[in-house]
């Protein structure tokens, strides 16, 4: 993903800024997966299958916090393999950049959304607080735009 092109668009929207490098390492992505296991259901299903886990325990948040402990090598390999796929980890593959829009008004967010779409980007609206995130929120609630390039 061309970070400079995205930055040129964001320059028109003071208060919007890129929050990551544009290429997330496998190790950093693993931290997100470990902190938000429910938000990565494909990886969670893969872990259940790979380690013959009791699916009933997946509703226990304390269990989920330790699910990948001692399984980091497996998790890193799974992330690498998944990043190559069509619906894989866009950040790891270099096809996504997160943009903070928390300082933009609703009207500015709508204009930015339209401009990004016109340039061929797709968005996932997120509400992020620390390491916790809710995906596919309304534009009113979004404080981060997960911007994806149209090519994979």
mmCIF file with all atom_site columns, C-alpha atoms in Angstrom:
data_model
loop_
_atom_site.group_PDB
_atom_site.id
_atom_site.type_symbol
_atom_site.label_atom_id
_atom_site.label_alt_id
_atom_site.label_comp_id
_atom_site.label_asym_id
_atom_site.label_entity_id
_atom_site.label_seq_id
_atom_site.pdbx_PDB_ins_code
_atom_site.Cartn_x
_atom_site.Cartn_y
_atom_site.Cartn_z
_atom_site.occupancy
_atom_site.B_iso_or_equiv
_atom_site.pdbx_formal_charge
_atom_site.auth_seq_id
_atom_site.auth_comp_id
_atom_site.auth_asym_id
_atom_site.auth_atom_id
_atom_site.pdbx_PDB_model_num
ATOM 1   C CA . UNK A 1 1   ? 0.000   0.000   0.000  1.00 0.00 ? 1   UNK A CA 1
ATOM 2   C CA . UNK A 1 2   ? 1.369   3.394   -0.935 1.00 0.00 ? 2   UNK A CA 1
ATOM 3   C CA . UNK A 1 3   ? 1.652   5.295   2.329  1.00 0.00 ? 3   UNK A CA 1
ATOM 4   C CA . UNK A 1 4   ? 2.634   8.561   0.619  1.00 0.00 ? 4   UNK A CA 1
ATOM 5   C CA . UNK A 1 5   ? -0.528  8.575   -1.501 1.00 0.00 ? 5   UNK A CA 1
ATOM 6   C CA . UNK A 1 6   ? -2.661  8.061   1.595  1.00 0.00 ? 6   UNK A CA 1
ATOM 7   C CA . UNK A 1 7   ? -0.755  10.792  3.433  1.00 0.00 ? 7   UNK A CA 1
ATOM 8   C CA . UNK A 1 8   ? -1.427  13.272  0.596  1.00 0.00 ? 8   UNK A CA 1
ATOM 9   C CA . UNK A 1 9   ? -5.155  12.654  1.044  1.00 0.00 ? 9   UNK A CA 1
ATOM 10  C CA . UNK A 1 10  ? -4.935  12.978  4.834  1.00 0.00 ? 10  UNK A CA 1
ATOM 11  C CA . UNK A 1 11  ? -3.058  16.285  4.530  1.00 0.00 ? 11  UNK A CA 1
ATOM 12  C CA . UNK A 1 12  ? -6.424  17.825  3.568  1.00 0.00 ? 12  UNK A CA 1
ATOM 13  C CA . UNK A 1 13  ? -7.899  16.678  6.894  1.00 0.00 ? 13  UNK A CA 1
ATOM 14  C CA . UNK A 1 14  ? -6.023  18.208  9.843  1.00 0.00 ? 14  UNK A CA 1
ATOM 15  C CA . UNK A 1 15  ? -6.546  15.932  12.801 1.00 0.00 ? 15  UNK A CA 1
ATOM 16  C CA . UNK A 1 16  ? -6.459  12.701  10.778 1.00 0.00 ? 16  UNK A CA 1
ATOM 17  C CA . UNK A 1 17  ? -3.178  10.837  10.954 1.00 0.00 ? 17  UNK A CA 1
ATOM 18  C CA . UNK A 1 18  ? -1.594  7.481   10.191 1.00 0.00 ? 18  UNK A CA 1
ATOM 19  C CA . UNK A 1 19  ? -1.074  5.450   13.353 1.00 0.00 ? 19  UNK A CA 1
ATOM 20  C CA . UNK A 1 20  ? 1.175   2.674   12.044 1.00 0.00 ? 20  UNK A CA 1
ATOM 21  C CA . UNK A 1 21  ? 4.001   2.042   9.611  1.00 0.00 ? 21  UNK A CA 1
ATOM 22  C CA . UNK A 1 22  ? 1.832   0.339   7.014  1.00 0.00 ? 22  UNK A CA 1
ATOM 23  C CA . UNK A 1 23  ? 3.557   -3.011  7.424  1.00 0.00 ? 23  UNK A CA 1
ATOM 24  C CA . UNK A 1 24  ? 2.892   -4.806  10.680 1.00 0.00 ? 24  UNK A CA 1
ATOM 25  C CA . UNK A 1 25  ? 5.336   -7.469  11.773 1.00 0.00 ? 25  UNK A CA 1
ATOM 26  C CA . UNK A 1 26  ? 4.103   -10.957 12.556 1.00 0.00 ? 26  UNK A CA 1
ATOM 27  C CA . UNK A 1 27  ? 5.174   -10.449 16.189 1.00 0.00 ? 27  UNK A CA 1
ATOM 28  C CA . UNK A 1 28  ? 3.091   -7.276  16.537 1.00 0.00 ? 28  UNK A CA 1
ATOM 29  C CA . UNK A 1 29  ? 0.101   -8.929  14.852 1.00 0.00 ? 29  UNK A CA 1
ATOM 30  C CA . UNK A 1 30  ? 0.459   -11.827 17.299 1.00 0.00 ? 30  UNK A CA 1
ATOM 31  C CA . UNK A 1 31  ? 0.165   -9.342  20.170 1.00 0.00 ? 31  UNK A CA 1
ATOM 32  C CA . UNK A 1 32  ? -3.141  -8.107  18.733 1.00 0.00 ? 32  UNK A CA 1
ATOM 33  C CA . UNK A 1 33  ? -4.425  -11.669 18.274 1.00 0.00 ? 33  UNK A CA 1
ATOM 34  C CA . UNK A 1 34  ? -3.454  -12.596 21.832 1.00 0.00 ? 34  UNK A CA 1
ATOM 35  C CA . UNK A 1 35  ? -5.054  -9.452  23.278 1.00 0.00 ? 35  UNK A CA 1
ATOM 36  C CA . UNK A 1 36  ? -8.229  -9.782  21.161 1.00 0.00 ? 36  UNK A CA 1
ATOM 37  C CA . UNK A 1 37  ? -8.750  -13.512 20.531 1.00 0.00 ? 37  UNK A CA 1
ATOM 38  C CA . UNK A 1 38  ? -12.509 -13.215 19.909 1.00 0.00 ? 38  UNK A CA 1
ATOM 39  C CA . UNK A 1 39  ? -11.898 -10.607 17.236 1.00 0.00 ? 39  UNK A CA 1
ATOM 40  C CA . UNK A 1 40  ? -9.860  -13.063 15.197 1.00 0.00 ? 40  UNK A CA 1
ATOM 41  C CA . UNK A 1 41  ? -12.355 -15.941 14.917 1.00 0.00 ? 41  UNK A CA 1
ATOM 42  C CA . UNK A 1 42  ? -10.554 -17.709 12.046 1.00 0.00 ? 42  UNK A CA 1
ATOM 43  C CA . UNK A 1 43  ? -7.356  -17.941 14.071 1.00 0.00 ? 43  UNK A CA 1
ATOM 44  C CA . UNK A 1 44  ? -9.353  -19.062 17.096 1.00 0.00 ? 44  UNK A CA 1
ATOM 45  C CA . UNK A 1 45  ? -11.009 -21.843 15.052 1.00 0.00 ? 45  UNK A CA 1
ATOM 46  C CA . UNK A 1 46  ? -7.599  -22.891 13.722 1.00 0.00 ? 46  UNK A CA 1
ATOM 47  C CA . UNK A 1 47  ? -6.273  -23.121 17.296 1.00 0.00 ? 47  UNK A CA 1
ATOM 48  C CA . UNK A 1 48  ? -9.258  -25.211 18.379 1.00 0.00 ? 48  UNK A CA 1
ATOM 49  C CA . UNK A 1 49  ? -8.590  -27.631 15.555 1.00 0.00 ? 49  UNK A CA 1
ATOM 50  C CA . UNK A 1 50  ? -4.777  -27.685 15.866 1.00 0.00 ? 50  UNK A CA 1
ATOM 51  C CA . UNK A 1 51  ? -4.774  -28.258 19.629 1.00 0.00 ? 51  UNK A CA 1
ATOM 52  C CA . UNK A 1 52  ? -8.065  -30.142 20.054 1.00 0.00 ? 52  UNK A CA 1
ATOM 53  C CA . UNK A 1 53  ? -9.316  -27.494 22.483 1.00 0.00 ? 53  UNK A CA 1
ATOM 54  C CA . UNK A 1 54  ? -12.595 -27.671 24.373 1.00 0.00 ? 54  UNK A CA 1
ATOM 55  C CA . UNK A 1 55  ? -14.858 -25.235 22.529 1.00 0.00 ? 55  UNK A CA 1
ATOM 56  C CA . UNK A 1 56  ? -16.967 -24.731 25.662 1.00 0.00 ? 56  UNK A CA 1
ATOM 57  C CA . UNK A 1 57  ? -14.010 -22.956 27.275 1.00 0.00 ? 57  UNK A CA 1
ATOM 58  C CA . UNK A 1 58  ? -13.970 -20.343 24.499 1.00 0.00 ? 58  UNK A CA 1
ATOM 59  C CA . UNK A 1 59  ? -16.668 -18.383 26.321 1.00 0.00 ? 59  UNK A CA 1
ATOM 60  C CA . UNK A 1 60  ? -14.356 -17.992 29.341 1.00 0.00 ? 60  UNK A CA 1
ATOM 61  C CA . UNK A 1 61  ? -12.423 -14.718 28.982 1.00 0.00 ? 61  UNK A CA 1
ATOM 62  C CA . UNK A 1 62  ? -9.773  -15.823 31.485 1.00 0.00 ? 62  UNK A CA 1
ATOM 63  C CA . UNK A 1 63  ? -9.126  -18.961 29.434 1.00 0.00 ? 63  UNK A CA 1
ATOM 64  C CA . UNK A 1 64  ? -8.905  -16.928 26.230 1.00 0.00 ? 64  UNK A CA 1
ATOM 65  C CA . UNK A 1 65  ? -6.288  -14.611 27.755 1.00 0.00 ? 65  UNK A CA 1
ATOM 66  C CA . UNK A 1 66  ? -3.911  -17.558 28.059 1.00 0.00 ? 66  UNK A CA 1
ATOM 67  C CA . UNK A 1 67  ? -5.004  -19.518 24.988 1.00 0.00 ? 67  UNK A CA 1
ATOM 68  C CA . UNK A 1 68  ? -1.862  -18.825 22.940 1.00 0.00 ? 68  UNK A CA 1
ATOM 69  C CA . UNK A 1 69  ? 0.616   -19.016 25.844 1.00 0.00 ? 69  UNK A CA 1
ATOM 70  C CA . UNK A 1 70  ? 3.272   -21.546 24.911 1.00 0.00 ? 70  UNK A CA 1
ATOM 71  C CA . UNK A 1 71  ? 1.872   -21.631 21.374 1.00 0.00 ? 71  UNK A CA 1
ATOM 72  C CA . UNK A 1 72  ? 3.583   -18.497 20.051 1.00 0.00 ? 72  UNK A CA 1
ATOM 73  C CA . UNK A 1 73  ? 5.557   -20.344 17.350 1.00 0.00 ? 73  UNK A CA 1
ATOM 74  C CA . UNK A 1 74  ? 2.325   -21.888 16.047 1.00 0.00 ? 74  UNK A CA 1
ATOM 75  C CA . UNK A 1 75  ? 0.590   -18.491 16.174 1.00 0.00 ? 75  UNK A CA 1
ATOM 76  C CA . UNK A 1 76  ? 3.394   -16.751 14.259 1.00 0.00 ? 76  UNK A CA 1
ATOM 77  C CA . UNK A 1 77  ? 3.366   -19.447 11.572 1.00 0.00 ? 77  UNK A CA 1
ATOM 78  C CA . UNK A 1 78  ? -0.422  -19.265 11.283 1.00 0.00 ? 78  UNK A CA 1
ATOM 79  C CA . UNK A 1 79  ? -0.293  -15.477 10.908 1.00 0.00 ? 79  UNK A CA 1
ATOM 80  C CA . UNK A 1 80  ? 2.394   -15.736 8.199  1.00 0.00 ? 80  UNK A CA 1
ATOM 81  C CA . UNK A 1 81  ? 0.342   -18.305 6.271  1.00 0.00 ? 81  UNK A CA 1
ATOM 82  C CA . UNK A 1 82  ? -2.922  -16.400 6.691  1.00 0.00 ? 82  UNK A CA 1
ATOM 83  C CA . UNK A 1 83  ? -1.396  -13.067 5.631  1.00 0.00 ? 83  UNK A CA 1
ATOM 84  C CA . UNK A 1 84  ? -0.805  -14.492 2.161  1.00 0.00 ? 84  UNK A CA 1
ATOM 85  C CA . UNK A 1 85  ? -4.472  -15.361 1.656  1.00 0.00 ? 85  UNK A CA 1
ATOM 86  C CA . UNK A 1 86  ? -7.185  -13.182 0.115  1.00 0.00 ? 86  UNK A CA 1
ATOM 87  C CA . UNK A 1 87  ? -8.943  -12.573 3.446  1.00 0.00 ? 87  UNK A CA 1
ATOM 88  C CA . UNK A 1 88  ? -5.769  -12.702 5.516  1.00 0.00 ? 88  UNK A CA 1
ATOM 89  C CA . UNK A 1 89  ? -4.076  -10.222 7.805  1.00 0.00 ? 89  UNK A CA 1
ATOM 90  C CA . UNK A 1 90  ? -4.017  -7.095  5.646  1.00 0.00 ? 90  UNK A CA 1
ATOM 91  C CA . UNK A 1 91  ? -1.535  -5.241  7.880  1.00 0.00 ? 91  UNK A CA 1
ATOM 92  C CA . UNK A 1 92  ? 1.020   -8.053  7.809  1.00 0.00 ? 92  UNK A CA 1
ATOM 93  C CA . UNK A 1 93  ? 0.746   -8.319  4.036  1.00 0.00 ? 93  UNK A CA 1
ATOM 94  C CA . UNK A 1 94  ? 1.294   -4.546  3.718  1.00 0.00 ? 94  UNK A CA 1
ATOM 95  C CA . UNK A 1 95  ? -2.178  -3.835  2.344  1.00 0.00 ? 95  UNK A CA 1
ATOM 96  C CA . UNK A 1 96  ? -3.674  -1.848  5.231  1.00 0.00 ? 96  UNK A CA 1
ATOM 97  C CA . UNK A 1 97  ? -2.919  1.236   7.272  1.00 0.00 ? 97  UNK A CA 1
ATOM 98  C CA . UNK A 1 98  ? -4.812  2.485   10.316 1.00 0.00 ? 98  UNK A CA 1
ATOM 99  C CA . UNK A 1 99  ? -5.796  6.139   10.376 1.00 0.00 ? 99  UNK A CA 1
ATOM 100 C CA . UNK A 1 100 ? -6.941  7.966   13.486 1.00 0.00 ? 100 UNK A CA 1
ATOM 101 C CA . UNK A 1 101 ? -10.048 10.038  12.793 1.00 0.00 ? 101 UNK A CA 1
ATOM 102 C CA . UNK A 1 102 ? -10.918 10.807  16.409 1.00 0.00 ? 102 UNK A CA 1
ATOM 103 C CA . UNK A 1 103 ? -10.228 14.518  15.941 1.00 0.00 ? 103 UNK A CA 1
ATOM 104 C CA . UNK A 1 104 ? -12.433 14.848  12.861 1.00 0.00 ? 104 UNK A CA 1
ATOM 105 C CA . UNK A 1 105 ? -16.010 16.004  12.859 1.00 0.00 ? 105 UNK A CA 1
ATOM 106 C CA . UNK A 1 106 ? -18.674 13.692  11.509 1.00 0.00 ? 106 UNK A CA 1
ATOM 107 C CA . UNK A 1 107 ? -18.828 15.727  8.292  1.00 0.00 ? 107 UNK A CA 1
ATOM 108 C CA . UNK A 1 108 ? -15.049 15.501  7.858  1.00 0.00 ? 108 UNK A CA 1
ATOM 109 C CA . UNK A 1 109 ? -15.134 11.734  8.412  1.00 0.00 ? 109 UNK A CA 1
ATOM 110 C CA . UNK A 1 110 ? -17.842 11.392  5.757  1.00 0.00 ? 110 UNK A CA 1
ATOM 111 C CA . UNK A 1 111 ? -15.867 13.487  3.263  1.00 0.00 ? 111 UNK A CA 1
ATOM 112 C CA . UNK A 1 112 ? -12.701 11.498  3.970  1.00 0.00 ? 112 UNK A CA 1
ATOM 113 C CA . UNK A 1 113 ? -14.601 8.230   3.574  1.00 0.00 ? 113 UNK A CA 1
ATOM 114 C CA . UNK A 1 114 ? -15.878 9.319   0.133  1.00 0.00 ? 114 UNK A CA 1
ATOM 115 C CA . UNK A 1 115 ? -12.468 10.528  -0.988 1.00 0.00 ? 115 UNK A CA 1
ATOM 116 C CA . UNK A 1 116 ? -10.773 7.295   0.082  1.00 0.00 ? 116 UNK A CA 1
ATOM 117 C CA . UNK A 1 117 ? -13.427 5.234   -1.721 1.00 0.00 ? 117 UNK A CA 1
ATOM 118 C CA . UNK A 1 118 ? -12.944 7.332   -4.872 1.00 0.00 ? 118 UNK A CA 1
ATOM 119 C CA . UNK A 1 119 ? -9.223  6.493   -4.725 1.00 0.00 ? 119 UNK A CA 1
ATOM 120 C CA . UNK A 1 120 ? -9.999  2.759   -4.589 1.00 0.00 ? 120 UNK A CA 1
ATOM 121 C CA . UNK A 1 121 ? -9.562  2.152   -0.862 1.00 0.00 ? 121 UNK A CA 1
ATOM 122 C CA . UNK A 1 122 ? -11.982 0.177   1.261  1.00 0.00 ? 122 UNK A CA 1
ATOM 123 C CA . UNK A 1 123 ? -12.576 0.916   4.937  1.00 0.00 ? 123 UNK A CA 1
ATOM 124 C CA . UNK A 1 124 ? -13.412 -0.885  8.109  1.00 0.00 ? 124 UNK A CA 1
ATOM 125 C CA . UNK A 1 125 ? -14.689 1.533   10.723 1.00 0.00 ? 125 UNK A CA 1
ATOM 126 C CA . UNK A 1 126 ? -13.267 0.785   14.151 1.00 0.00 ? 126 UNK A CA 1
ATOM 127 C CA . UNK A 1 127 ? -13.755 1.993   17.692 1.00 0.00 ? 127 UNK A CA 1
ATOM 128 C CA . UNK A 1 128 ? -10.415 1.472   19.428 1.00 0.00 ? 128 UNK A CA 1
ATOM 129 C CA . UNK A 1 129 ? -9.604  1.902   23.104 1.00 0.00 ? 129 UNK A CA 1
ATOM 130 C CA . UNK A 1 130 ? -6.156  0.665   24.069 1.00 0.00 ? 130 UNK A CA 1
ATOM 131 C CA . UNK A 1 131 ? -5.792  -2.921  22.893 1.00 0.00 ? 131 UNK A CA 1
ATOM 132 C CA . UNK A 1 132 ? -9.554  -3.420  22.588 1.00 0.00 ? 132 UNK A CA 1
ATOM 133 C CA . UNK A 1 133 ? -11.382 -2.711  19.351 1.00 0.00 ? 133 UNK A CA 1
ATOM 134 C CA . UNK A 1 134 ? -14.851 -3.026  17.914 1.00 0.00 ? 134 UNK A CA 1
ATOM 135 C CA . UNK A 1 135 ? -14.984 -3.470  14.164 1.00 0.00 ? 135 UNK A CA 1
ATOM 136 C CA . UNK A 1 136 ? -17.663 -2.416  11.685 1.00 0.00 ? 136 UNK A CA 1
ATOM 137 C CA . UNK A 1 137 ? -19.030 0.340   13.891 1.00 0.00 ? 137 UNK A CA 1
ATOM 138 C CA . UNK A 1 138 ? -20.958 3.307   12.527 1.00 0.00 ? 138 UNK A CA 1
ATOM 139 C CA . UNK A 1 139 ? -19.040 6.254   11.156 1.00 0.00 ? 139 UNK A CA 1
ATOM 140 C CA . UNK A 1 140 ? -20.343 8.281   14.101 1.00 0.00 ? 140 UNK A CA 1
ATOM 141 C CA . UNK A 1 141 ? -18.649 5.909   16.584 1.00 0.00 ? 141 UNK A CA 1
ATOM 142 C CA . UNK A 1 142 ? -15.492 5.283   14.543 1.00 0.00 ? 142 UNK A CA 1
ATOM 143 C CA . UNK A 1 143 ? -12.264 6.750   15.835 1.00 0.00 ? 143 UNK A CA 1
ATOM 144 C CA . UNK A 1 144 ? -10.063 4.708   13.462 1.00 0.00 ? 144 UNK A CA 1
ATOM 145 C CA . UNK A 1 145 ? -10.383 3.946   9.774  1.00 0.00 ? 145 UNK A CA 1
ATOM 146 C CA . UNK A 1 146 ? -8.720  0.668   8.804  1.00 0.00 ? 146 UNK A CA 1
ATOM 147 C CA . UNK A 1 147 ? -7.818  1.630   5.226  1.00 0.00 ? 147 UNK A CA 1
ATOM 148 C CA . UNK A 1 148 ? -7.233  -1.246  2.807  1.00 0.00 ? 148 UNK A CA 1
ATOM 149 C CA . UNK A 1 149 ? -5.859  -1.084  -0.677 1.00 0.00 ? 149 UNK A CA 1
ATOM 150 C CA . UNK A 1 150 ? -8.017  -2.548  -3.404 1.00 0.00 ? 150 UNK A CA 1
ATOM 151 C CA . UNK A 1 151 ? -5.300  -4.953  -4.508 1.00 0.00 ? 151 UNK A CA 1
ATOM 152 C CA . UNK A 1 152 ? -4.205  -8.105  -2.688 1.00 0.00 ? 152 UNK A CA 1
#
